[in-house]
Tab-separated table of C-alpha atoms in Angstrom:
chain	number	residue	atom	x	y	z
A	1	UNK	CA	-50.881	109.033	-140.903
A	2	UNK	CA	-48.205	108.946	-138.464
A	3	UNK	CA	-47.903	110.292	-134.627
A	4	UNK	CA	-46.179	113.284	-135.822
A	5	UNK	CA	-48.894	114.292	-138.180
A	6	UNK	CA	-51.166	113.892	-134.922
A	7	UNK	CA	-48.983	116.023	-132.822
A	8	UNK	CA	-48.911	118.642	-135.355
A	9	UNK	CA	-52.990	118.482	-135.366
A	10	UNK	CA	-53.614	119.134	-131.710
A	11	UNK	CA	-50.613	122.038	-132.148
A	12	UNK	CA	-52.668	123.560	-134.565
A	13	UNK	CA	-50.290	123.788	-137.276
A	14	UNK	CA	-51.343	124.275	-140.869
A	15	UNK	CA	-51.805	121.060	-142.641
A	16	UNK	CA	-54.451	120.130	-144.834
A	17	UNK	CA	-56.871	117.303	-143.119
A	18	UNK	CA	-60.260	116.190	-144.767
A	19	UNK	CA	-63.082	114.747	-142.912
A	20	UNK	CA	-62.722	111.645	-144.596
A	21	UNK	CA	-59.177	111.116	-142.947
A	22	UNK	CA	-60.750	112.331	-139.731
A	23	UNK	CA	-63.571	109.988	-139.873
A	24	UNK	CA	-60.799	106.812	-140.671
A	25	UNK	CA	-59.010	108.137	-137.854
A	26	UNK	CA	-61.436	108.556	-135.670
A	27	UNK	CA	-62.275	104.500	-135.823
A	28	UNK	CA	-58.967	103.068	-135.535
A	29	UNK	CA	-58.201	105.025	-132.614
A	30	UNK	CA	-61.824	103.745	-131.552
A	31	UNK	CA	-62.482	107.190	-130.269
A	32	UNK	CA	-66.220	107.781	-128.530
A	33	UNK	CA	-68.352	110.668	-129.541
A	34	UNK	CA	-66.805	113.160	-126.904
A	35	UNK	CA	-63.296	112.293	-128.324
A	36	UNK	CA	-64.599	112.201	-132.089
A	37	UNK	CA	-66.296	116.147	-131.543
A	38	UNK	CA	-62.921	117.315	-129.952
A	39	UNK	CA	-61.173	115.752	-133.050
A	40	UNK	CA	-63.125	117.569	-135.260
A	41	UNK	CA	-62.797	120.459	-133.780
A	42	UNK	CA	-58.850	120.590	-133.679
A	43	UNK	CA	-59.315	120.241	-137.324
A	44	UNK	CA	-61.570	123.047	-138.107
A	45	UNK	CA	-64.157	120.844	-139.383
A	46	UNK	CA	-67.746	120.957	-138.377
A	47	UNK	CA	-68.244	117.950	-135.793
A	48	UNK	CA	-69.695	115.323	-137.042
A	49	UNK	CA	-73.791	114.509	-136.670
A	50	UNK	CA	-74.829	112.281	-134.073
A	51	UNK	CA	-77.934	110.320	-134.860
A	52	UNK	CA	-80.863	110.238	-132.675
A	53	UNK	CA	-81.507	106.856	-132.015
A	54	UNK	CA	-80.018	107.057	-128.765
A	55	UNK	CA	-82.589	109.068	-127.621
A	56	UNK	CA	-82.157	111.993	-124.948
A	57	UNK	CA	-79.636	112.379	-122.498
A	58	UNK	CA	-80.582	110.920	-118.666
A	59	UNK	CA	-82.820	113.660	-116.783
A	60	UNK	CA	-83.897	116.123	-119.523
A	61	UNK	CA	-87.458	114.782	-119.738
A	62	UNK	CA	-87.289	115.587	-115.854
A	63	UNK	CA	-86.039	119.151	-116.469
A	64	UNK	CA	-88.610	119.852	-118.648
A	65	UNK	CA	-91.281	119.675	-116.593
A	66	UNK	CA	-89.653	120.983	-113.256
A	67	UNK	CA	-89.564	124.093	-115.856
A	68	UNK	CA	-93.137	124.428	-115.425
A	69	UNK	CA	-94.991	126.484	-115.683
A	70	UNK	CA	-92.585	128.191	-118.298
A	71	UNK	CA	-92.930	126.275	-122.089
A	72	UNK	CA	-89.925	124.741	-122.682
A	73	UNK	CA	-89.072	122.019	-125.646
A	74	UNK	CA	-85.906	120.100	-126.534
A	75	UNK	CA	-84.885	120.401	-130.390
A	76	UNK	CA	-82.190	119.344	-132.631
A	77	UNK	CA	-80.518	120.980	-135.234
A	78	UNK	CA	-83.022	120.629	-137.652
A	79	UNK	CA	-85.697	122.258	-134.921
A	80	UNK	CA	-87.412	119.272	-134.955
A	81	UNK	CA	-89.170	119.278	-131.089
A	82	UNK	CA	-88.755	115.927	-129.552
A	83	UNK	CA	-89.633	116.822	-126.174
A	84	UNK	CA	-91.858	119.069	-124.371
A	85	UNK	CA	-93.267	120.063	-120.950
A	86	UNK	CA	-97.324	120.848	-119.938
A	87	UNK	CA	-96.865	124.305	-119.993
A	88	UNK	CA	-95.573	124.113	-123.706
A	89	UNK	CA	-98.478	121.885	-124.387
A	90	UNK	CA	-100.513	124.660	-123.578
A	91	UNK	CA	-98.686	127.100	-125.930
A	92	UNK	CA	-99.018	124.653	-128.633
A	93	UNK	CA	-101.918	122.563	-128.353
A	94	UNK	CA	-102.644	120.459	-131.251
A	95	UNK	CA	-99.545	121.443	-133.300
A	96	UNK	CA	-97.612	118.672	-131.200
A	97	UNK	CA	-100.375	116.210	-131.723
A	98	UNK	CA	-98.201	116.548	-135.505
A	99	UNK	CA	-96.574	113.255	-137.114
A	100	UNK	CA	-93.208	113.717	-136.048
A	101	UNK	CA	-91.876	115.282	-139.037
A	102	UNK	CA	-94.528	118.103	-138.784
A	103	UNK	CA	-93.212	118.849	-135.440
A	104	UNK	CA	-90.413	120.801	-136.464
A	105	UNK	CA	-90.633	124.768	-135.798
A	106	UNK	CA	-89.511	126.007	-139.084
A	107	UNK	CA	-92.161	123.521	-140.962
A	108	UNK	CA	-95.201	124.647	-138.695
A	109	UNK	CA	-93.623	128.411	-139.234
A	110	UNK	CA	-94.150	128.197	-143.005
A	111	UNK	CA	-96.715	125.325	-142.956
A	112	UNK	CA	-99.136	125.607	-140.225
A	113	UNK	CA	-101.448	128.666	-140.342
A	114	UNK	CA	-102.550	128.878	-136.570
A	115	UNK	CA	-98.583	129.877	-136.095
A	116	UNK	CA	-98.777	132.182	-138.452
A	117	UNK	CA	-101.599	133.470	-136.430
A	118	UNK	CA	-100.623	133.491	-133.320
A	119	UNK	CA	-96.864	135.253	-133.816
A	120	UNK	CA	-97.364	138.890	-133.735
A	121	UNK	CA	-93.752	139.250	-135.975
A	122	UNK	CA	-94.907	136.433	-138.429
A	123	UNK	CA	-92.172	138.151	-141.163
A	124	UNK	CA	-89.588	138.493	-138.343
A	125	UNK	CA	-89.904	135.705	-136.952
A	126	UNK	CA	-89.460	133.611	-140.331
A	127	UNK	CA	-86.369	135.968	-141.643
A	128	UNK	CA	-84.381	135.245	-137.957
A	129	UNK	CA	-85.316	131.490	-138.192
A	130	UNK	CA	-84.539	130.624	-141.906
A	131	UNK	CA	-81.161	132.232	-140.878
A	132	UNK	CA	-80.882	130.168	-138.254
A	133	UNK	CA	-81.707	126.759	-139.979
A	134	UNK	CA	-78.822	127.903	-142.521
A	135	UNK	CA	-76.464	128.418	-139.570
A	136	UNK	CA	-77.226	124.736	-138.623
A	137	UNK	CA	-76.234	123.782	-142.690
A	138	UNK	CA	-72.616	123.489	-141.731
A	139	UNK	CA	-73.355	120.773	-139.378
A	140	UNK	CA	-76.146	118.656	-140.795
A	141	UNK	CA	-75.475	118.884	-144.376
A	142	UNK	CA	-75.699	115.531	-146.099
A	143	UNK	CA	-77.647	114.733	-142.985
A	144	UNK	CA	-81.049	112.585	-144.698
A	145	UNK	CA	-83.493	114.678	-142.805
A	146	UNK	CA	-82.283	117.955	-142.580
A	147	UNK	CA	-82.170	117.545	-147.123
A	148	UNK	CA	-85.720	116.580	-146.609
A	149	UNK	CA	-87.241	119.294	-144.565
A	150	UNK	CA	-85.140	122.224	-146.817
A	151	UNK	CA	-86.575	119.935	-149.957
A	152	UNK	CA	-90.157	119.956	-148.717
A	153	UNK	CA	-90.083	123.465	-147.656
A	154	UNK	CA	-88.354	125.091	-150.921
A	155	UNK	CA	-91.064	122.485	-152.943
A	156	UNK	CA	-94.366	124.337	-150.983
A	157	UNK	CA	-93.253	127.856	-149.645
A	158	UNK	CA	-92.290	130.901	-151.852
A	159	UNK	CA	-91.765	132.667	-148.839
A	160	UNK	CA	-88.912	130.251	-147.749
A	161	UNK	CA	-87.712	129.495	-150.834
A	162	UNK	CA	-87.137	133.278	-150.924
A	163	UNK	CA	-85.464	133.639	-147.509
A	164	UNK	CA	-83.339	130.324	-148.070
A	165	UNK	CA	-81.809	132.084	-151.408
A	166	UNK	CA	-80.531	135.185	-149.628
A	167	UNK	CA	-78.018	132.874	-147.791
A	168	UNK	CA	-78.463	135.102	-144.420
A	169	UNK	CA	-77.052	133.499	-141.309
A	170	UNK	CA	-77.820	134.567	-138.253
A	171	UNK	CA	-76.950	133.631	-134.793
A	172	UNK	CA	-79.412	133.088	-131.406
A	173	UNK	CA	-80.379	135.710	-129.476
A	174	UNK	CA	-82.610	135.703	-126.347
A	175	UNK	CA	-85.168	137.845	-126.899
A	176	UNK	CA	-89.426	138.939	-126.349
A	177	UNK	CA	-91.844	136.841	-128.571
A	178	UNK	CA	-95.707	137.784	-128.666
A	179	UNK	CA	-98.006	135.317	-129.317
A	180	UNK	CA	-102.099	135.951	-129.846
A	181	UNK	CA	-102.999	132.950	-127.972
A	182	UNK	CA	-106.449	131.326	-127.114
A	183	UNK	CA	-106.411	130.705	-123.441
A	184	UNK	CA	-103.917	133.320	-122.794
A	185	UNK	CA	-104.616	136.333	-124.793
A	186	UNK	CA	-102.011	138.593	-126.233
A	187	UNK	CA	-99.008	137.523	-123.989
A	188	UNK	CA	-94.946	138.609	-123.947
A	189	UNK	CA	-92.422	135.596	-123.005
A	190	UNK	CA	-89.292	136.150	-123.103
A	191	UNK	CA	-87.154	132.843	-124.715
A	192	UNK	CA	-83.994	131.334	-123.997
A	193	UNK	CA	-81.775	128.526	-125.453
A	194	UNK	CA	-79.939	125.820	-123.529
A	195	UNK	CA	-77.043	124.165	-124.960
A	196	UNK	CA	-76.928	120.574	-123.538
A	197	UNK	CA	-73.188	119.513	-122.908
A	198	UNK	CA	-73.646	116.157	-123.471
A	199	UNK	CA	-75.311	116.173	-126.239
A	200	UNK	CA	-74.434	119.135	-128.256
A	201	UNK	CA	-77.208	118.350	-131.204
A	202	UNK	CA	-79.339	119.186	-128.655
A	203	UNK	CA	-80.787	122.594	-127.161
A	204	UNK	CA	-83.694	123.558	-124.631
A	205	UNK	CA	-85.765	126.217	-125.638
A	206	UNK	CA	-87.627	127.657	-122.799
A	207	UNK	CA	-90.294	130.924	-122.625
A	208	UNK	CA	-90.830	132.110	-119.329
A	209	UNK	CA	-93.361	135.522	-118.508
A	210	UNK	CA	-92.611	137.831	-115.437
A	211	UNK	CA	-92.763	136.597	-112.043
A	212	UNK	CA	-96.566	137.730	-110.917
A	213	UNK	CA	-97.606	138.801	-114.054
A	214	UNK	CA	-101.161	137.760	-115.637
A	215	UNK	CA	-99.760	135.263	-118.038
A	216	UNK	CA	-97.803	134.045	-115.201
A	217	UNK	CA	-100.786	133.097	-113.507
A	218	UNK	CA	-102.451	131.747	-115.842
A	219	UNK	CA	-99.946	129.477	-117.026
A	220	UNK	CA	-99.690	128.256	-113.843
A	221	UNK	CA	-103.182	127.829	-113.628
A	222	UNK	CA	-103.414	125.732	-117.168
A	223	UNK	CA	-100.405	123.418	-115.832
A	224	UNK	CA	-101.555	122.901	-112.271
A	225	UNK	CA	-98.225	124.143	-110.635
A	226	UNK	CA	-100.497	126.686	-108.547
A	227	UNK	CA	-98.866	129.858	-107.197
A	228	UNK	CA	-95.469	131.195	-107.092
């Protein structure tokens, strides 16, 4: 590889590049994760995977719960949840009491019965999110745990099995979800995704009801963040 095929990569020209080369690239030039992702993406290539032992980025555990009383959750690209707020607690209940590979939202979608349940669009719900998880193939492929939750779900759910072999990909949309919930009743939040900048494996999921409303209320009743 010499400088001019580098100049010719951030120009954009057309020359065939593999991720392989990237990757050997990417560690004699001793690049860091910021410089690796914009490498990648000069290339075309999906970035690659950062792992998780790093844990999450400074402050996000903090804006979590200052999005009380509103659920909000932090997943990765395999939807596993690894951080939540009270308020989300409340939505969930024991389903985050889970071993940590049962806290994922596609496996409780498919595996857990009280979601099932609770969404009001069960069959929508499953047909936007299987699309979704395929999305997030071009990024975690060959990735050990995203293999092992598409294993385990095409191994114990027709359903996804049958919704992972239409190869549908769809892309997130903010949007209304209804739950049936215990505390709450029959409730409308609307949901949101954060991208987080700094770690882009990561997004913040957050459901939030109308300013004043009853479930409003009562969320903030079930968190202790008292009135608006």
């Amino acid at each position: 590889m010499s400088l001019t095929w580098y100049t010719w990569l951030e120009q954009g020209r057309d020359i065939n590049v593999s991720e392989q080369i990237l990757s050997a690239l990417a560690t004699v030039l001793r690049l860091d994760e910021v410089e690796r992702a914009h490498l990648y993406r000069l290339a075309e290539l999906p970035e690659p995977s950062r792992g998780q032992a790093a844990g999450l980025p400074d402050g996000l555990r903090e804006f979590l719960d200052r999005l009380d009383p509103s659920p909000a959750f932090v997943i990765d690209r395999c939807f596993d949840i690894l951080a939540w707020n009270r308020a989300h607690a409340v939505l969930l209940g024991p389903l985050l009491e889970r071993p940590a590979r049962e806290r994922n939202t596609v496996w409780q979608l498919f595996r857990a019965p009280e979601v099932r349940a609770a969404l009001a669009d069960w069959d929508a719900e499953a047909r936007w999110l299987v699309g979704l998880l395929r999305q997030q193939a071009a990024y975690e492929t060959g990735r050990a745990r995203f293999t092992e939750l598409v294993t385990e779900l095409l191994d114990s759910s027709a359903e996804f099995a049958r919704l992972w072999a239409a190869h549908d990909v769809t892309e997130f949309r903010s949007s209304v979800r209804r739950f049936r919930h215990q505390a709450l009743g029959d409730v409308e939040l609307t949901y949101v995704r954060l991208a987080v900048a700094e770690a882009p494996h990561l997004s913040v999921v957050c459901h939030f009801a109308a300013p004043g409303s009853p479930t409003d209320r009562r969320l903030r009743e079930l968190t202790g963040t008292g009135p608006g």
